Coordinates of C-alpha atoms in Angstrom, one line a residue:
M1 CA 114.7 106.3 131.4
S2 CA 112.1 105.9 128.7
L3 CA 109.2 103.7 129.7
D4 CA 108.5 101.6 126.6
I5 CA 107.0 98.7 128.5
A6 CA 104.5 98.4 131.4
Y7 CA 102.7 95.7 133.3
S8 CA 99.0 95.4 132.6
T9 CA 97.0 94.4 135.7
E10 CA 94.1 93.4 133.5
I11 CA 95.9 90.7 131.6
N12 CA 98.9 90.1 133.9
E13 CA 101.4 90.7 131.1
F14 CA 104.2 93.0 130.2
I15 CA 103.2 94.9 127.0
D16 CA 104.4 97.9 125.0
P17 CA 102.1 100.9 124.1
D18 CA 101.4 99.6 120.6
R19 CA 100.2 96.2 121.8
A20 CA 98.2 97.9 124.5
Y21 CA 96.4 100.0 121.9
E22 CA 95.6 96.9 119.9
Y23 CA 94.3 95.0 122.9
F24 CA 92.1 98.0 123.9
W25 CA 90.4 98.2 120.5
A26 CA 90.0 94.4 120.5
G27 CA 88.2 94.7 123.8
I28 CA 90.8 92.9 125.9
L29 CA 91.8 96.0 127.9
K30 CA 89.2 98.2 129.3
D31 CA 91.0 101.0 131.3
K32 CA 93.9 103.1 130.1
K33 CA 95.0 103.5 133.8
S34 CA 95.2 99.8 134.5
F35 CA 99.0 99.6 134.3
I36 CA 101.8 99.6 136.9
C37 CA 105.5 100.3 136.6
P38 CA 107.5 97.4 135.3
G39 CA 110.2 97.9 137.9
E40 CA 111.0 95.4 140.6
N41 CA 108.6 95.5 143.6
C42 CA 107.1 98.8 142.2
D43 CA 103.4 99.6 142.1
A44 CA 103.6 103.1 140.7
Q45 CA 100.5 103.7 138.5
V46 CA 101.1 104.0 134.8
T47 CA 98.6 105.4 132.3
C48 CA 98.7 104.7 128.5
A49 CA 98.0 108.1 127.0
N50 CA 95.9 108.1 123.8
L51 CA 94.9 104.5 124.3
D52 CA 91.2 105.4 123.8
E53 CA 91.8 107.7 120.8
E54 CA 90.9 106.7 117.2
S55 CA 94.1 106.3 115.3
Q56 CA 93.2 108.9 112.6
N57 CA 92.5 111.5 115.3
M58 CA 95.7 111.0 117.2
R59 CA 98.4 113.7 117.0
V60 CA 100.6 111.8 119.4
V61 CA 101.1 108.0 119.3
P62 CA 100.1 105.9 122.4
H63 CA 102.8 106.2 125.1
Y64 CA 103.1 105.4 128.8
R65 CA 103.1 108.1 131.6
I66 CA 104.0 107.3 135.2
Y67 CA 102.1 108.7 138.1
G68 CA 102.9 108.1 141.8
K69 CA 106.0 107.2 143.7
H70 CA 108.4 104.4 142.8
H71 CA 109.5 101.7 145.1
P72 CA 113.1 102.1 146.4
D73 CA 114.1 98.9 144.5
C74 CA 112.6 100.1 141.2
E75 CA 115.1 100.2 138.3
I76 CA 113.2 103.1 136.6
D77 CA 113.7 105.3 139.7
R78 CA 117.4 104.3 140.0
K79 CA 117.9 104.7 136.2
I80 CA 119.3 101.3 135.6
P81 CA 118.2 98.6 133.1
L82 CA 115.0 96.8 133.8
K83 CA 115.4 93.3 135.2
I84 CA 112.7 91.9 132.9
K85 CA 114.6 93.3 129.8
G86 CA 117.9 92.0 131.1
I87 CA 116.6 88.5 131.4
I88 CA 115.2 88.4 127.9
I89 CA 118.3 90.1 126.3
E90 CA 120.7 87.7 128.2
T91 CA 118.7 84.7 127.0
Q92 CA 118.6 85.9 123.4
Q93 CA 122.4 86.5 123.4
S94 CA 123.1 83.0 124.9
K95 CA 120.6 81.6 122.3
K96 CA 122.6 83.1 119.4
E97 CA 125.7 81.4 120.8
T98 CA 124.0 78.0 121.1
L99 CA 123.2 76.6 117.7
N100 CA 120.7 74.0 119.0
L101 CA 118.7 76.3 121.2
S102 CA 115.6 78.1 119.7
V103 CA 113.1 80.3 121.5
V104 CA 109.7 78.7 121.4
D105 CA 106.3 80.5 121.6
S106 CA 103.3 78.4 122.5
F107 CA 100.1 78.8 120.4
S108 CA 97.1 77.7 122.4
L109 CA 94.0 76.9 120.3
S110 CA 91.6 78.1 122.9
R111 CA 91.6 80.7 125.6
P112 CA 91.1 79.8 129.3
H113 CA 87.6 80.4 130.6
S114 CA 89.0 83.0 133.1
Y115 CA 90.6 85.0 130.3
Y116 CA 87.7 87.5 130.0
E117 CA 87.0 88.0 133.7
S118 CA 86.6 91.7 134.5
Q119 CA 89.3 93.2 136.6
I120 CA 88.7 96.0 139.2
I121 CA 91.7 98.1 140.2
N122 CA 92.1 98.8 143.9
K123 CA 94.8 98.7 146.6
D124 CA 94.6 95.0 147.1
K125 CA 94.6 94.4 143.4
K126 CA 97.7 96.5 142.9
S127 CA 99.4 94.7 145.7
K128 CA 98.5 91.3 144.2
S129 CA 99.7 92.6 140.8
V130 CA 103.1 93.4 142.2
E131 CA 103.4 89.8 143.6
K132 CA 102.0 88.4 140.3
K133 CA 104.5 90.5 138.4
K134 CA 107.4 89.2 140.4
Y135 CA 106.2 85.7 139.9
I136 CA 106.0 86.2 136.1
V137 CA 109.5 87.7 135.9
D138 CA 110.9 84.7 137.8
N139 CA 108.8 82.4 135.6
I140 CA 109.9 84.0 132.4
F141 CA 113.5 83.5 133.5
Y142 CA 112.9 79.8 134.2
N143 CA 111.0 79.1 131.0
L144 CA 113.5 80.9 128.8
K145 CA 116.4 79.0 130.3
Q146 CA 114.6 75.7 130.2
I147 CA 112.5 75.6 127.0
G148 CA 112.7 79.1 125.6
E149 CA 109.0 79.7 126.0
I150 CA 108.0 83.3 127.1
S151 CA 104.2 83.1 127.1
K152 CA 101.2 81.5 125.5
I153 CA 99.7 83.1 122.3
Y154 CA 96.0 82.9 121.7
S155 CA 95.5 84.6 118.3
V156 CA 96.9 84.8 114.8
R157 CA 97.1 88.5 115.3
S158 CA 99.7 88.0 118.0
I159 CA 101.6 85.4 116.0
V160 CA 101.9 87.8 113.0
G161 CA 103.1 90.6 115.4
R162 CA 105.8 88.3 116.8
Y163 CA 106.8 87.2 113.3
L164 CA 107.4 90.9 112.3
R165 CA 109.3 91.6 115.5
Y166 CA 111.5 88.6 115.1
H167 CA 112.2 89.5 111.5
R168 CA 113.2 93.0 112.6
D169 CA 115.5 91.9 115.3
G170 CA 117.2 89.2 113.2
T171 CA 116.2 86.2 115.3
L172 CA 113.5 84.8 113.0
D173 CA 115.6 81.8 111.9
N174 CA 116.0 80.7 115.5
R175 CA 112.3 81.1 116.5
K176 CA 109.8 78.2 116.7
I177 CA 106.2 78.0 117.6
N178 CA 104.7 75.0 119.5
V179 CA 101.1 73.9 118.5
S180 CA 99.6 70.9 120.3
G181 CA 103.0 69.6 121.2
K182 CA 104.6 70.1 117.8
N183 CA 107.5 72.5 117.3
I184 CA 107.4 74.3 113.9
S185 CA 109.8 77.0 112.7
Y186 CA 108.3 80.4 112.2
S187 CA 109.5 80.6 108.7
S188 CA 107.6 77.4 107.7
F189 CA 104.6 78.2 109.8
F190 CA 103.5 80.9 107.3
I191 CA 102.6 79.8 103.8
Q192 CA 101.6 82.2 101.0
I193 CA 98.7 81.2 98.7
R194 CA 100.3 81.6 95.3
D195 CA 99.1 79.0 92.8
Q196 CA 101.2 76.2 94.2
E197 CA 100.4 72.4 94.2
F198 CA 97.9 71.4 96.8
D199 CA 99.7 68.1 97.4
S200 CA 102.8 70.1 98.5
L201 CA 101.1 71.6 101.5
P202 CA 101.8 70.2 105.0
E203 CA 99.5 67.6 106.6
Y204 CA 99.1 69.8 109.7
S205 CA 97.5 73.2 110.2
V206 CA 99.6 76.4 109.5
I207 CA 98.9 80.0 108.8
Y208 CA 98.0 80.7 105.1
Y209 CA 98.0 84.3 103.9
G210 CA 97.5 86.5 100.8
W211 CA 95.3 89.1 99.2
A212 CA 91.6 88.3 99.3
Y213 CA 88.2 89.7 98.4
I214 CA 85.8 90.3 101.3
D215 CA 82.1 90.1 100.4
K216 CA 79.3 90.6 102.9
Y217 CA 76.1 88.6 102.8
D218 CA 73.1 88.6 105.1
K219 CA 74.3 85.8 107.4
Y220 CA 78.0 85.7 106.7
Y221 CA 81.2 87.2 105.2
R222 CA 82.9 85.3 102.4
I223 CA 86.7 85.7 102.1
K224 CA 88.0 84.5 98.8
F225 CA 91.7 84.6 98.1
K226 CA 92.9 86.0 94.8
K227 CA 95.4 83.2 94.2
S228 CA 94.6 79.5 94.2
F229 CA 96.0 76.0 94.9
I230 CA 96.5 73.6 92.0
K231 CA 95.3 70.0 92.0
E232 CA 95.7 67.8 88.9
N233 CA 96.6 70.8 86.8
D234 CA 93.3 72.6 87.8
K235 CA 93.4 75.8 89.7
I236 CA 91.0 75.6 92.7
Q237 CA 89.6 78.6 94.4
V238 CA 90.5 79.0 98.1
S239 CA 88.0 80.6 100.5
F240 CA 86.5 80.5 103.9
F241 CA 83.3 81.9 105.6
V242 CA 82.8 83.9 108.7
S243 CA 79.2 83.4 109.9
N244 CA 77.2 85.9 112.0
D245 CA 76.9 83.2 114.7
L246 CA 80.7 82.8 114.8
I247 CA 81.0 86.6 115.2
E248 CA 78.5 86.8 118.0
K249 CA 80.3 84.1 120.0
Y250 CA 83.6 85.9 119.7
E251 CA 84.5 87.9 122.9
I252 CA 86.9 90.3 121.2
K253 CA 85.2 90.9 117.9
K254 CA 85.3 94.7 118.0
L255 CA 88.6 95.3 116.1
I256 CA 88.5 92.6 113.4
I257 CA 84.8 93.0 112.6
K258 CA 85.2 96.7 112.3
R259 CA 87.9 96.1 109.7
M260 CA 85.9 93.5 107.8
K261 CA 82.9 95.7 107.6
K262 CA 84.9 98.7 106.5
I263 CA 86.7 96.8 103.8
S264 CA 83.6 95.1 102.5
L265 CA 82.0 98.5 101.8
L266 CA 84.9 99.6 99.6
P267 CA 84.5 99.8 95.8
K268 CA 87.2 97.1 95.6
P269 CA 86.8 95.2 98.8
T270 CA 90.2 93.6 99.1
A271 CA 92.4 92.9 102.2
F272 CA 95.5 91.1 103.3
V273 CA 94.3 88.0 105.2
F274 CA 95.9 85.5 107.5
I275 CA 94.1 82.3 108.6
Y276 CA 95.2 79.3 110.6
G277 CA 93.9 76.0 109.4
K278 CA 94.2 73.1 107.0
P279 CA 92.8 73.4 103.5
K280 CA 90.3 70.8 102.4
I281 CA 88.9 70.2 99.0
K282 CA 85.1 70.2 98.8
I283 CA 82.5 69.9 96.0
T284 CA 79.4 72.1 95.6
K285 CA 76.2 70.2 95.4
E286 CA 74.5 72.5 92.9
K287 CA 77.2 72.8 90.2
D288 CA 79.5 69.9 91.1
K289 CA 82.4 72.4 91.3
K290 CA 85.5 72.0 93.4
F291 CA 86.7 74.6 95.9
I292 CA 89.1 74.6 98.8
N293 CA 87.8 75.6 102.2
L294 CA 89.7 76.6 105.4
E295 CA 87.5 76.1 108.4
M296 CA 87.8 78.2 111.6
K297 CA 86.9 77.3 115.2
N298 CA 86.8 81.0 116.2
L299 CA 88.0 84.4 115.0
D300 CA 91.3 84.1 116.9
F301 CA 92.3 82.0 113.9
M302 CA 92.3 84.9 111.5
D303 CA 93.7 88.4 111.0
I304 CA 92.9 91.0 108.4
D305 CA 94.5 94.2 107.3
S306 CA 93.9 96.8 104.5
N307 CA 97.6 96.5 103.6
T308 CA 100.2 93.8 103.9
P309 CA 102.1 94.1 107.2
L310 CA 104.8 91.7 106.0
P311 CA 108.3 93.1 105.1
K312 CA 109.1 93.4 101.4
K313 CA 111.6 91.0 100.0
N314 CA 114.4 92.7 98.0
K315 CA 115.1 91.2 94.6
I316 CA 118.9 91.4 95.1
N317 CA 120.7 92.1 98.4
F318 CA 124.0 93.9 98.0
S319 CA 126.2 95.8 100.4
D320 CA 126.3 99.6 99.8
E321 CA 129.8 99.3 98.4
T322 CA 129.0 96.6 95.9
Y323 CA 125.8 98.4 94.9
L324 CA 127.7 101.6 94.1
I325 CA 130.4 99.7 92.1
L326 CA 127.8 97.9 90.0
R327 CA 125.9 101.2 89.3
I328 CA 129.1 102.9 88.1
F329 CA 130.0 99.9 85.9
I330 CA 126.5 99.8 84.3
I331 CA 126.4 103.6 83.7
T332 CA 129.9 103.4 82.1
I333 CA 128.7 100.6 79.8
L334 CA 125.6 102.4 78.8
F335 CA 127.4 105.6 78.0
K336 CA 130.0 103.7 75.9
Y337 CA 127.7 101.4 74.0
G338 CA 124.4 103.3 74.3
N339 CA 123.8 103.3 70.6
S340 CA 124.9 99.7 70.0
D341 CA 122.6 97.1 68.5
N342 CA 124.1 94.5 70.7
N343 CA 121.3 92.6 72.4
L344 CA 123.1 92.4 75.7
I345 CA 123.5 96.1 75.8
K346 CA 119.8 96.5 75.0
Y347 CA 119.0 94.2 77.9
N348 CA 121.2 96.3 80.2
Y349 CA 119.5 99.4 79.1
H350 CA 116.0 98.2 79.6
T351 CA 116.3 96.1 82.7
L352 CA 119.3 96.8 84.8
F353 CA 118.0 100.1 86.1
Y354 CA 114.8 98.2 87.1
L355 CA 116.9 95.7 89.1
F356 CA 118.8 98.5 90.9

């Protein structure tokens, strides 16, 4: 059985190799050997290979390797489906059958004080981890059945990751996120900055995103979005600032700061940026000029990438059969009337191949 999930004894969470890699370079995980088998009652050690390799140097992607002996109850050793996966799949299937039931993630606006406590792996630790793992499996089962909540989320990075996963598995329309007691659909929790009316924006904080310029100054970074919001027919620039003080206070700054510094040094320092917050119109004292600011409490509220991670939206969605029939029809028309002066045919000739 392929091991595509393991239990991290550092963060007490089931994670896949890709998420483990992200957590390691964000400073959350410290040891590539601090995993155990996800099977029931099993404490077999698991190592995440290539976890500490730079991505551009890796010939093989991060993956889990099992060392040690499995427990007799372990599903991996018996080659049967994992209990943890069965619980989630069972709940997702029942969710699709029940129109009023949505799976809810919980976005916590601050991490618990114990979140960054160092973890030392030893026999007692592994034993406690097995007990903790069993508790989490049972708790996941209860939460999914009662309120749909799997676990708390502490960063915009994780929210973006879940958004992409839900989009891929076709469950995005049924997913919600809870922030400070308010349930919001995932689809409405993300708003692209694209020259829309400022007054049309929600009264509560959501995730805003888009392409932005990243400029480094002595005491801060300035992130300025390419697109604007519109207020009383005026386009108002949208930006936010990341101060050096804010960076120093952030416990897991390694990954996001590395990206910002790298992008800011490019000839064209642009990046795809996500930020959680509520836009506010402000006026500069010197030039009496309006601008829109998004304030951050900490760097968990933003994510940055050199490219857009969001899926591309197709202009037209057709089945393969319909697509083929339309292409044949258009080609036939073009061959028959290719030299015609008819404007419709000219339109077909110049634009229809672009659409398809």
